[in-house]
Coordinates of N, CA and C in Angstrom, one line a residue:
M1 N 29.0 -32.8 -24.5 CA 28.5 -31.7 -25.3 C 27.1 -31.3 -25.0
K2 N 26.2 -32.5 -24.9 CA 24.7 -32.3 -24.5 C 24.6 -31.5 -23.3
R3 N 25.4 -31.8 -22.2 CA 25.3 -31.3 -21.0 C 25.5 -29.6 -21.2
K4 N 26.5 -29.3 -21.9 CA 26.9 -28.0 -22.2 C 25.7 -27.2 -22.7
H5 N 25.0 -27.9 -23.7 CA 23.8 -27.2 -24.4 C 22.8 -27.0 -23.4
L6 N 22.5 -28.1 -22.7 CA 21.5 -28.0 -21.6 C 21.7 -26.8 -20.6
F7 N 22.9 -26.8 -20.1 CA 23.3 -25.6 -19.3 C 23.2 -24.3 -19.9
A8 N 23.4 -24.2 -21.2 CA 23.3 -22.9 -21.9 C 21.8 -22.5 -21.9
L9 N 21.1 -23.6 -22.3 CA 19.5 -23.2 -22.5 C 19.0 -22.9 -21.1
F10 N 19.5 -23.5 -20.0 CA 19.0 -23.2 -18.7 C 19.4 -21.7 -18.3
I11 N 20.5 -21.2 -18.6 CA 21.0 -20.0 -18.3 C 20.2 -19.0 -19.2
S12 N 19.9 -19.3 -20.3 CA 19.1 -18.4 -21.3 C 17.6 -18.2 -20.7
L13 N 17.1 -19.4 -20.4 CA 15.7 -19.3 -19.7 C 15.8 -18.3 -18.5
L14 N 16.8 -18.5 -17.6 CA 16.7 -17.7 -16.5 C 16.8 -16.2 -16.9
W15 N 17.6 -15.9 -17.9 CA 17.9 -14.5 -18.4 C 16.6 -13.9 -18.9
V16 N 15.9 -14.7 -19.8 CA 14.7 -14.3 -20.3 C 13.6 -14.0 -19.2
S17 N 13.5 -14.9 -18.2 CA 12.6 -14.7 -17.0 C 12.8 -13.6 -16.3
A18 N 14.1 -13.2 -16.0 CA 14.5 -12.1 -15.4 C 14.1 -10.7 -16.0
C19 N 14.4 -10.7 -17.5 CA 14.1 -9.6 -18.2 C 12.5 -9.4 -18.4
S20 N 11.8 -10.4 -18.3 CA 10.4 -10.2 -18.6 C 9.6 -10.1 -17.3
S21 N 10.3 -9.9 -16.1 CA 9.5 -9.9 -14.9 C 8.5 -8.6 -14.8
T22 N 7.4 -8.8 -14.2 CA 6.5 -7.7 -14.2 C 7.0 -6.5 -13.5
P23 N 6.8 -5.4 -14.2 CA 7.2 -4.0 -13.5 C 6.4 -3.6 -12.4
S24 N 6.9 -2.7 -11.5 CA 6.0 -2.3 -10.5 C 4.9 -1.6 -11.0
L25 N 3.6 -1.7 -10.4 CA 2.4 -1.1 -10.7 C 2.3 0.3 -10.0
P26 N 1.8 1.2 -10.7 CA 1.6 2.4 -10.0 C 0.6 2.4 -9.0
L27 N 0.7 3.3 -8.1 CA -0.4 3.6 -7.1 C -1.5 4.6 -7.7
L28 N -2.7 4.4 -7.3 CA -3.7 5.3 -7.8 C -3.2 6.9 -7.5
A29 N -2.7 7.1 -6.5 CA -2.3 8.4 -6.1 C -1.3 8.9 -7.2
E30 N -0.6 7.9 -7.7 CA 0.5 8.5 -8.7 C -0.1 8.7 -10.1
L31 N -1.3 8.2 -10.3 CA -1.9 8.5 -11.6 C -2.8 9.7 -11.7
L32 N -3.3 10.1 -10.4 CA -4.3 11.2 -10.4 C -3.7 12.5 -11.0
P33 N -2.5 12.8 -10.9 CA -2.1 14.1 -11.5 C -2.3 14.3 -13.1
G34 N -2.4 13.0 -13.7 CA -2.5 13.0 -15.2 C -3.2 11.6 -15.4
P35 N -4.5 11.5 -15.1 CA -5.0 10.1 -15.4 C -4.8 9.6 -16.9
P36 N -4.5 8.5 -17.1 CA -4.2 8.0 -18.5 C -5.7 7.8 -19.2
A37 N -5.5 8.0 -20.6 CA -6.6 7.8 -21.5 C -6.8 6.3 -21.9
Y38 N -6.4 5.4 -21.2 CA -6.4 4.1 -21.5 C -6.5 3.2 -20.2
S39 N -6.7 2.0 -20.3 CA -6.9 1.0 -19.1 C -5.5 0.7 -18.6
Q40 N -5.2 1.3 -17.3 CA -3.8 1.1 -16.7 C -4.1 0.5 -15.3
P41 N -3.5 -0.7 -15.3 CA -3.6 -1.5 -13.9 C -2.9 -0.6 -12.8
M42 N -3.4 -0.7 -11.6 CA -2.9 0.3 -10.6 C -3.2 -0.5 -9.3
V43 N -2.5 -0.1 -8.2 CA -2.7 -0.6 -6.9 C -3.5 0.5 -6.0
A44 N -4.6 -0.1 -5.4 CA -5.4 0.8 -4.7 C -6.2 -0.1 -3.6
F45 N -6.9 0.6 -2.7 CA -7.8 0.0 -1.8 C -9.1 0.1 -2.4
F46 N -9.8 -1.0 -2.4 CA -11.3 -1.0 -2.8 C -11.9 -0.8 -1.4
Y47 N -12.9 0.3 -1.5 CA -13.5 0.7 -0.2 C -14.9 0.8 -0.5
R48 N -15.8 0.4 0.3 CA -17.3 0.6 0.0 C -18.1 0.8 1.4
D49 N -18.8 1.8 1.4 CA -19.6 2.0 2.4 C -21.1 2.3 1.9
E50 N -21.9 2.9 2.9 CA -23.4 3.1 2.5 C -23.5 4.0 1.2
Q51 N -22.5 4.8 0.9 CA -22.6 5.7 -0.2 C -22.3 5.0 -1.5
G52 N -21.5 3.9 -1.5 CA -21.1 3.2 -2.7 C -19.6 2.7 -2.6
A53 N -19.0 2.3 -3.8 CA -17.8 1.8 -3.9 C -17.0 2.9 -4.5
R54 N -15.5 2.8 -4.2 CA -14.5 3.6 -4.7 C -13.3 3.0 -4.5
L55 N -12.3 3.5 -5.2 CA -10.7 3.2 -5.1 C -10.1 4.4 -4.3
V56 N -9.4 4.1 -3.3 CA -8.7 5.1 -2.6 C -7.2 4.6 -2.3
S57 N -6.5 5.6 -2.0 CA -4.9 5.2 -1.8 C -4.6 5.2 -0.4
H58 N -5.2 5.8 0.5 CA -4.8 5.8 2.0 C -6.1 5.5 2.8
I59 N -5.9 4.8 3.8 CA -7.1 4.4 4.8 C -6.7 4.4 6.1
S60 N -7.5 4.9 7.0 CA -7.3 4.8 8.3 C -8.3 3.6 8.9
V61 N -7.7 2.8 10.0 CA -8.6 1.8 10.4 C -8.6 1.8 11.9
S62 N -8.1 3.1 12.4 CA -8.0 3.3 13.9 C -9.2 4.0 14.6
A63 N -10.1 4.6 13.8 CA -11.4 5.2 14.2 C -12.2 4.2 14.5
E64 N -13.6 4.6 14.8 CA -14.7 3.6 15.0 C -14.9 2.8 13.9
R65 N -14.7 3.4 12.6 CA -14.8 2.5 11.3 C -13.9 3.0 10.4
P66 N -13.5 2.1 9.5 CA -12.5 2.6 8.6 C -12.8 3.7 7.7
L67 N -11.9 4.7 7.4 CA -12.2 5.8 6.6 C -11.1 6.1 5.7
P68 N -11.5 6.5 4.5 CA -10.5 7.1 3.6 C -9.8 8.2 4.1
L69 N -8.5 8.4 3.9 CA -7.7 9.6 4.3 C -7.6 10.5 3.1
D70 N -8.1 10.1 1.9 CA -8.1 11.0 0.8 C -9.5 11.6 0.6
P71 N -9.5 12.9 0.1 CA -10.8 13.6 -0.2 C -11.4 12.9 -1.3
P72 N -12.6 13.0 -1.6 CA -13.4 12.5 -2.7 C -12.8 12.9 -4.1
A73 N -12.1 14.1 -4.3 CA -11.4 14.4 -5.5 C -10.1 13.6 -5.7
Q74 N -9.8 12.8 -4.8 CA -8.6 11.9 -5.0 C -9.0 10.5 -5.0
Q75 N -10.3 10.2 -5.0 CA -10.9 8.9 -5.1 C -11.4 8.5 -6.5
V76 N -11.6 7.2 -6.8 CA -12.2 7.0 -8.1 C -13.5 6.4 -7.7
W77 N -14.6 6.8 -8.3 CA -16.0 6.3 -8.0 C -16.3 5.0 -8.8
L78 N -16.9 4.0 -8.0 CA -17.1 2.7 -8.7 C -18.4 2.4 -8.6
G79 N -19.4 3.2 -8.2 CA -20.9 3.0 -8.1 C -21.1 1.8 -7.2
G80 N -22.0 0.9 -7.5 CA -22.5 -0.1 -6.6 C -21.8 -1.4 -6.9
L81 N -20.5 -1.2 -7.4 CA -19.8 -2.5 -7.7 C -19.5 -3.3 -6.5
D82 N -19.8 -4.7 -6.6 CA -19.4 -5.7 -5.4 C -18.1 -6.1 -5.7
P83 N -17.4 -6.4 -4.5 CA -16.0 -7.0 -4.7 C -16.2 -8.4 -5.3
P84 N -15.4 -9.0 -6.2 CA -15.2 -10.1 -6.5 C -15.0 -11.2 -5.4
P85 N -15.5 -12.4 -5.4 CA -15.3 -13.3 -4.3 C -13.8 -13.7 -4.0
E86 N -12.9 -13.6 -5.1 CA -11.5 -13.9 -4.8 C -10.7 -13.0 -4.2
L87 N -11.3 -11.9 -3.9 CA -10.6 -10.7 -3.2 C -10.5 -10.9 -1.5
V88 N -9.4 -10.5 -1.0 CA -9.4 -10.5 0.5 C -9.9 -9.2 1.0
I89 N -11.1 -9.2 1.5 CA -12.0 -8.0 1.9 C -12.1 -8.3 3.3
R90 N -12.0 -7.3 3.9 CA -12.4 -7.1 5.5 C -13.6 -6.3 5.6
E91 N -14.4 -6.5 6.5 CA -15.8 -5.8 6.8 C -15.8 -5.4 8.1
V92 N -15.9 -4.1 8.4 CA -15.9 -3.7 9.8 C -17.0 -2.4 9.8
D93 N -17.9 -2.7 10.7 CA -19.0 -1.8 10.9 C -19.7 -1.3 9.7
G94 N -19.9 -2.2 8.7 CA -20.6 -1.8 7.5 C -19.7 -1.3 6.4
V95 N -18.4 -1.3 6.6 CA -17.4 -0.9 5.6 C -16.7 -2.1 5.1
Q96 N -16.6 -2.2 3.6 CA -15.6 -3.2 3.2 C -14.4 -2.6 2.6
Y97 N -13.3 -3.2 2.9 CA -12.0 -2.7 2.4 C -11.0 -3.6 2.0
G98 N -10.1 -3.6 1.0 CA -9.0 -4.5 0.7 C -8.2 -4.0 -0.3
L99 N -6.9 -4.3 -0.3 CA -6.0 -4.0 -1.2 C -6.2 -4.8 -2.6
V100 N -6.1 -4.1 -3.7 CA -6.5 -4.7 -4.9 C -5.6 -4.2 -6.1
I101 N -5.5 -4.9 -7.3 CA -5.1 -4.4 -8.5 C -6.3 -4.1 -9.3
A102 N -6.5 -2.8 -9.6 CA -7.7 -2.4 -10.3 C -7.4 -1.8 -11.7
Q103 N -8.3 -2.1 -12.6 CA -8.1 -1.6 -14.0 C -9.4 -1.1 -14.6
G104 N -9.5 -0.1 -15.4 CA -10.7 0.1 -16.1 C -10.2 1.5 -16.9
V105 N -11.1 1.8 -17.8 CA -10.9 3.0 -18.8 C -11.3 4.3 -18.0
W106 N -10.3 5.2 -17.9 CA -10.7 6.4 -17.1 C -11.6 7.4 -17.9
R107 N -12.7 7.9 -17.3 CA -13.7 8.9 -17.9 C -13.0 10.3 -17.6
S108 N -13.6 11.2 -18.3 CA -13.0 12.7 -18.2 C -13.5 13.0 -16.8
A109 N -12.6 14.0 -16.2 CA -13.1 14.4 -14.8 C -14.4 15.3 -15.0
G110 N -15.2 14.9 -13.9 CA -16.6 15.4 -13.8 C -17.1 15.3 -12.4
N111 N -18.5 15.0 -12.3 CA -19.0 15.0 -11.0 C -19.8 13.7 -11.0
Y112 N -19.2 12.8 -10.2 CA -19.8 11.4 -10.2 C -20.2 11.0 -8.8
G113 N -21.2 10.1 -8.6 CA -21.5 9.6 -7.3 C -22.6 10.6 -6.7
P114 N -23.1 10.3 -5.4 CA -24.0 11.1 -4.8 C -23.5 12.6 -4.6
G115 N -24.4 13.5 -5.1 CA -24.0 14.9 -4.9 C -22.9 15.3 -5.8
G116 N -22.6 14.4 -6.8 CA -21.3 14.6 -7.6 C -20.1 15.0 -7.1
A117 N -19.9 14.4 -5.9 CA -18.7 14.5 -4.9 C -17.4 14.0 -5.6
W118 N -17.4 13.0 -6.4 CA -16.3 12.3 -6.8 C -15.8 12.9 -8.3
L119 N -14.5 13.2 -8.3 CA -14.1 13.8 -9.5 C -13.9 12.8 -10.7
Y120 N -13.5 11.6 -10.4 CA -13.1 10.5 -11.4 C -13.8 9.2 -11.2
T121 N -13.9 8.6 -12.3 CA -14.5 7.3 -12.3 C -13.9 6.4 -13.5
I122 N -14.1 5.1 -13.4 CA -13.5 4.3 -14.5 C -14.5 3.4 -15.0
E123 N -14.7 3.2 -16.5 CA -15.6 2.4 -17.0 C -15.1 0.8 -17.0
T124 N -16.2 -0.1 -16.9 CA -15.8 -1.6 -16.9 C -14.7 -1.9 -16.0
P125 N -14.8 -1.4 -14.6 CA -13.6 -1.7 -13.7 C -13.5 -3.2 -13.5
S126 N -12.3 -3.7 -13.4 CA -12.0 -5.0 -12.9 C -11.0 -5.0 -11.8
L127 N -11.3 -5.8 -10.9 CA -10.4 -6.0 -9.5 C -9.9 -7.4 -9.4
Q128 N -8.7 -7.5 -9.0 CA -7.9 -8.7 -8.9 C -7.1 -8.7 -7.5
P129 N -7.0 -9.8 -6.9 CA -6.2 -9.7 -5.7 C -4.8 -9.1 -5.7
F130 N -4.4 -8.5 -4.6 CA -3.1 -8.1 -4.7 C -2.3 -8.9 -3.6
N131 N -1.2 -9.5 -4.1 CA -0.3 -10.3 -3.2 C 0.6 -9.6 -2.4
L132 N 0.4 -9.3 -1.2 CA 1.1 -8.4 -0.3 C 2.3 -9.2 0.3
V133 N 3.4 -8.7 0.2 CA 4.7 -9.3 0.7 C 5.1 -8.6 1.9
E134 N 5.4 -9.6 3.1 CA 5.8 -9.0 4.3 C 7.2 -9.1 4.4
V135 N 7.9 -7.9 4.7 CA 9.3 -7.9 4.8 C 9.7 -7.2 6.1
E136 N 11.1 -7.3 6.5 CA 11.6 -6.7 7.7 C 12.3 -5.5 7.1
L137 N 12.5 -4.6 8.1 CA 13.3 -3.3 7.7 C 14.7 -3.6 7.3
K138 N 15.4 -4.7 7.7 CA 16.7 -5.2 7.4 C 16.6 -5.4 5.8
Q139 N 15.5 -6.2 5.4 CA 15.4 -6.6 3.9 C 15.2 -5.4 3.1
L140 N 14.5 -4.4 3.5 CA 14.2 -3.3 2.6 C 15.3 -2.4 2.4
L141 N 16.3 -2.4 3.5 CA 17.4 -1.6 3.4 C 18.5 -2.4 2.6
A142 N 18.4 -3.7 2.6 CA 19.5 -4.4 1.9 C 19.2 -4.9 0.4
D143 N 18.0 -4.9 0.1 CA 17.5 -5.6 -1.2 C 16.8 -4.6 -2.1
N144 N 17.4 -4.3 -3.2 CA 16.9 -3.1 -4.0 C 15.7 -3.8 -4.9
R145 N 15.3 -5.1 -4.8 CA 14.2 -5.6 -5.5 C 12.8 -5.0 -5.1
Y146 N 12.8 -4.5 -3.8 CA 11.6 -4.0 -3.3 C 11.4 -2.5 -3.7
E147 N 12.3 -1.9 -4.4 CA 12.2 -0.5 -4.9 C 10.9 -0.4 -5.6
G148 N 10.0 0.6 -5.2 CA 8.9 0.8 -6.0 C 7.7 -0.1 -5.8
Q149 N 7.9 -0.9 -4.6 CA 6.8 -2.1 -4.4 C 6.1 -1.6 -3.3
V150 N 4.8 -2.2 -3.3 CA 4.0 -2.0 -2.0 C 4.2 -3.2 -1.2
V151 N 4.6 -3.1 0.1 CA 4.9 -4.2 1.0 C 4.3 -3.7 2.2
T152 N 4.4 -4.8 3.2 CA 3.9 -4.6 4.5 C 5.0 -5.0 5.5
T153 N 5.2 -4.3 6.7 CA 6.2 -4.5 7.6 C 5.7 -4.2 9.0
R154 N 6.3 -5.0 10.0 CA 6.0 -4.6 11.4 C 7.2 -4.2 12.1
A155 N 7.0 -3.0 12.8 CA 8.1 -2.3 13.4 C 7.4 -1.2 14.3
A156 N 8.2 -0.6 15.1 CA 7.8 0.4 16.1 C 7.9 1.9 15.2
L157 N 6.7 2.5 15.3 CA 6.6 3.8 14.7 C 6.8 4.8 15.7
L158 N 7.7 5.8 15.4 CA 8.0 6.9 16.3 C 7.8 8.3 15.5
V159 N 6.9 9.1 16.0 CA 6.5 10.3 15.4 C 6.7 11.5 16.3
S160 N 7.6 12.5 15.9 CA 7.7 13.8 16.5 C 7.2 15.0 15.5
S161 N 7.3 16.1 16.1 CA 7.2 17.3 15.2 C 8.0 17.4 14.1
S162 N 9.1 16.8 14.0 CA 10.1 17.0 12.9 C 10.4 15.6 12.1
T163 N 10.0 14.5 12.5 CA 10.3 13.3 11.8 C 9.4 12.2 12.2
S164 N 9.3 11.1 11.3 CA 8.6 10.0 11.5 C 9.4 8.9 11.1
L165 N 9.7 7.8 12.0 CA 10.6 6.7 11.7 C 9.8 5.4 12.0
L166 N 10.3 4.3 11.4 CA 10.0 2.9 11.8 C 11.3 2.5 12.2
V167 N 11.3 1.8 13.3 CA 12.4 1.1 14.0 C 12.2 -0.3 14.5
D168 N 13.0 -1.2 14.2 CA 12.7 -2.6 14.5 C 12.6 -2.9 15.9
L169 N 13.2 -2.2 16.7 CA 13.3 -2.4 18.2 C 13.4 -1.2 18.9
I170 N 12.6 -1.0 20.0 CA 12.6 0.1 20.9 C 12.8 -0.4 22.4
G171 N 13.3 0.6 23.1 CA 13.4 0.4 24.6 C 12.3 1.2 25.4
P172 N 12.4 1.3 26.6 CA 11.6 2.2 27.3 C 11.6 3.6 26.9
G173 N 10.4 4.1 26.8 CA 10.1 5.6 26.4 C 10.3 5.8 24.9
G174 N 10.2 4.6 24.3 CA 10.3 4.7 22.7 C 11.6 5.0 22.2
V175 N 12.8 4.8 22.9 CA 14.1 5.1 22.5 C 14.6 3.9 21.6
P176 N 15.0 4.2 20.4 CA 15.6 3.1 19.4 C 16.7 2.3 20.2
A177 N 16.5 1.0 20.1 CA 17.6 0.1 20.6 C 18.8 0.4 20.0
A178 N 19.9 0.1 20.5 CA 21.3 0.2 19.9 C 21.4 -0.7 18.6
N179 N 22.0 -0.1 17.7 CA 22.1 -0.7 16.3 C 20.7 -1.2 15.7
A180 N 19.7 -0.6 16.2 CA 18.4 -0.9 15.5 C 18.2 -0.5 14.2
Y181 N 17.7 -1.3 13.3 CA 17.4 -0.7 11.8 C 16.2 0.1 11.9
Q182 N 16.4 1.3 11.1 CA 15.4 2.2 11.0 C 15.3 2.9 9.6
I183 N 14.0 3.3 9.2 CA 13.8 3.8 8.0 C 12.9 5.2 8.3
K184 N 12.9 6.1 7.2 CA 12.1 7.2 7.4 C 10.6 6.9 6.8
L185 N 9.6 7.4 7.4 CA 8.3 7.3 6.9 C 7.9 8.6 6.3
R186 N 7.4 8.8 5.1 CA 7.0 10.0 4.5 C 5.6 10.2 4.8
N187 N 5.3 11.5 5.3 CA 3.9 11.7 5.8 C 3.3 10.7 6.9
G188 N 4.3 10.4 7.8 CA 4.1 9.5 8.8 C 2.8 9.9 9.9
D189 N 2.6 11.2 9.8 CA 1.7 11.7 10.9 C 0.3 12.0 10.3
R190 N 0.1 11.5 9.0 CA -1.1 11.7 8.3 C -2.4 11.2 9.0
D191 N -2.2 9.8 9.6 CA -3.4 9.3 10.2 C -3.4 9.5 11.8
Q192 N -4.0 10.7 12.0 CA -4.1 11.0 13.4 C -4.9 10.1 14.3
A193 N -5.8 9.4 13.8 CA -6.5 8.3 14.7 C -5.6 7.3 15.1
A194 N -4.7 6.7 14.2 CA -3.6 5.8 14.6 C -2.5 6.5 15.6
L195 N -2.2 7.5 15.4 CA -1.2 8.2 16.3 C -1.9 8.2 17.6
A196 N -3.1 8.5 17.6 CA -3.8 8.7 19.0 C -3.8 7.5 19.9
R197 N -3.5 6.2 19.2 CA -3.5 4.9 19.9 C -2.2 4.5 20.3
L198 N -1.1 5.4 20.0 CA 0.3 5.1 20.4 C 0.6 5.7 21.8
Q199 N 1.6 5.3 22.5 CA 2.1 5.8 23.7 C 2.8 7.2 23.4
V200 N 2.8 8.0 24.6 CA 3.4 9.4 24.6 C 4.5 9.4 25.5
S201 N 5.7 10.0 24.9 CA 6.8 10.3 25.9 C 7.4 11.9 25.3
G202 N 6.9 12.8 26.2 CA 7.2 14.1 25.9 C 6.5 14.5 24.5
A203 N 7.3 14.8 23.5 CA 6.6 15.3 22.3 C 6.7 14.2 21.2
V204 N 7.0 12.9 21.8 CA 7.1 11.9 20.8 C 6.0 10.8 21.0
R205 N 5.3 10.3 19.9 CA 4.4 9.3 20.1 C 5.1 8.0 19.5
Y206 N 4.9 6.9 20.2 CA 5.5 5.6 19.8 C 4.7 4.4 20.0
G207 N 5.1 3.3 19.2 CA 4.3 2.2 19.4 C 4.6 1.3 18.4
Y208 N 4.2 -0.1 18.5 CA 4.5 -1.0 17.5 C 3.4 -1.0 16.5
T209 N 3.6 -1.2 15.2 CA 2.5 -1.2 14.3 C 2.8 -2.2 13.2
E210 N 1.7 -2.4 12.5 CA 1.9 -2.8 10.9 C 1.6 -1.9 10.0
V211 N 2.4 -1.7 9.1 CA 2.3 -0.8 8.1 C 2.4 -1.3 6.6
I212 N 1.2 -0.9 5.9 CA 1.4 -1.2 4.4 C 1.8 0.1 3.8
G213 N 2.8 0.0 2.9 CA 3.3 1.2 2.3 C 4.1 0.9 1.0
L214 N 4.4 2.2 0.3 CA 5.2 2.1 -0.9 C 6.6 2.4 -0.5
W215 N 7.6 1.5 -0.8 CA 9.0 1.6 -0.5 C 9.6 2.2 -1.7
K216 N 10.1 3.5 -1.6 CA 10.7 4.2 -2.8 C 11.7 5.2 -2.3
R217 N 12.8 5.1 -2.9 CA 13.9 5.9 -2.7 C 14.3 6.0 -1.1
G218 N 14.4 5.0 -0.5 CA 14.9 4.9 0.8 C 13.7 5.3 1.9
Q219 N 12.6 5.5 1.5 CA 11.5 5.9 2.5 C 10.3 5.1 2.1
L220 N 9.5 4.9 3.2 CA 8.2 4.2 3.0 C 7.1 5.2 3.1
E221 N 6.2 5.2 2.1 CA 5.0 6.1 2.1 C 3.9 5.1 2.7
P222 N 3.4 5.4 4.0 CA 2.4 4.7 4.6 C 0.9 4.7 3.8
L223 N 0.3 3.7 3.4 CA -1.0 3.4 2.9 C -2.1 3.2 4.0
L224 N -1.5 2.5 4.9 CA -2.3 1.9 6.2 C -1.6 1.7 7.2
I225 N -1.8 2.2 8.5 CA -1.1 2.0 9.7 C -2.1 1.3 10.6
S226 N -1.7 0.1 11.1 CA -2.4 -0.5 12.0 C -1.7 -0.7 13.4
P227 N -2.0 0.0 14.6 CA -1.3 -0.2 15.7 C -1.6 -1.6 16.3
L228 N -0.4 -2.2 16.9 CA -0.4 -3.4 17.3 C -0.5 -3.4 19.0
P229 N -1.1 -4.4 19.5 CA -1.2 -4.3 21.1 C 0.2 -4.6 21.7
Q230 N 1.2 -5.2 20.9 CA 2.4 -5.5 21.8 C 3.5 -5.6 20.5
A231 N 4.7 -5.8 20.8 CA 5.7 -6.0 20.0 C 5.6 -7.2 19.0
P232 N 5.9 -7.2 17.7 CA 5.6 -8.5 17.0 C 6.6 -9.4 17.1

């Protein structure tokens, strides 16, 4: 009888744990159309250069120095905020950047930062590490637990005038291998500096990449694309 009670308690704990799991956090870009009037945790890149620190949604790391792909009106000004030591921050040519969970009280839209170029800022900002999960294309297609999650994956990127795809294996000329897993990339041609580092075959650019992106409704929205020197 005691074993039955223990088993029932174990099942109950599992159920409570599953029901209380942390929901997916919104991206900064998802909050911009209607910024909340309260402190809402969000996923964004911390980005800091000689102008100051801000939160951005999309970054290119393929030019001479990392650059936001979002205009100032789609960034959040953080002033002279230094990244906490627990964050995973990269520094390239005087630029610091890293994926974070950010939180703070949104102020009314205005003119912030040098020249008043930034539309938004948040008060008392706090930054926490974001634990990025690496997955394969096969996992994304087979497991719905990644829905709405920011993940990273390594695969070949194929971009033409009509579509952008991630494919887990390609052959000569960027042709997808038989039975290769593939997913669509939303706005896959946004980072022109990254595309310029890929190979060219006719009207198609292709090459292996590491992509950080939001997996949603069967497509990946890239936040950062890093071309790789060879197949992963």
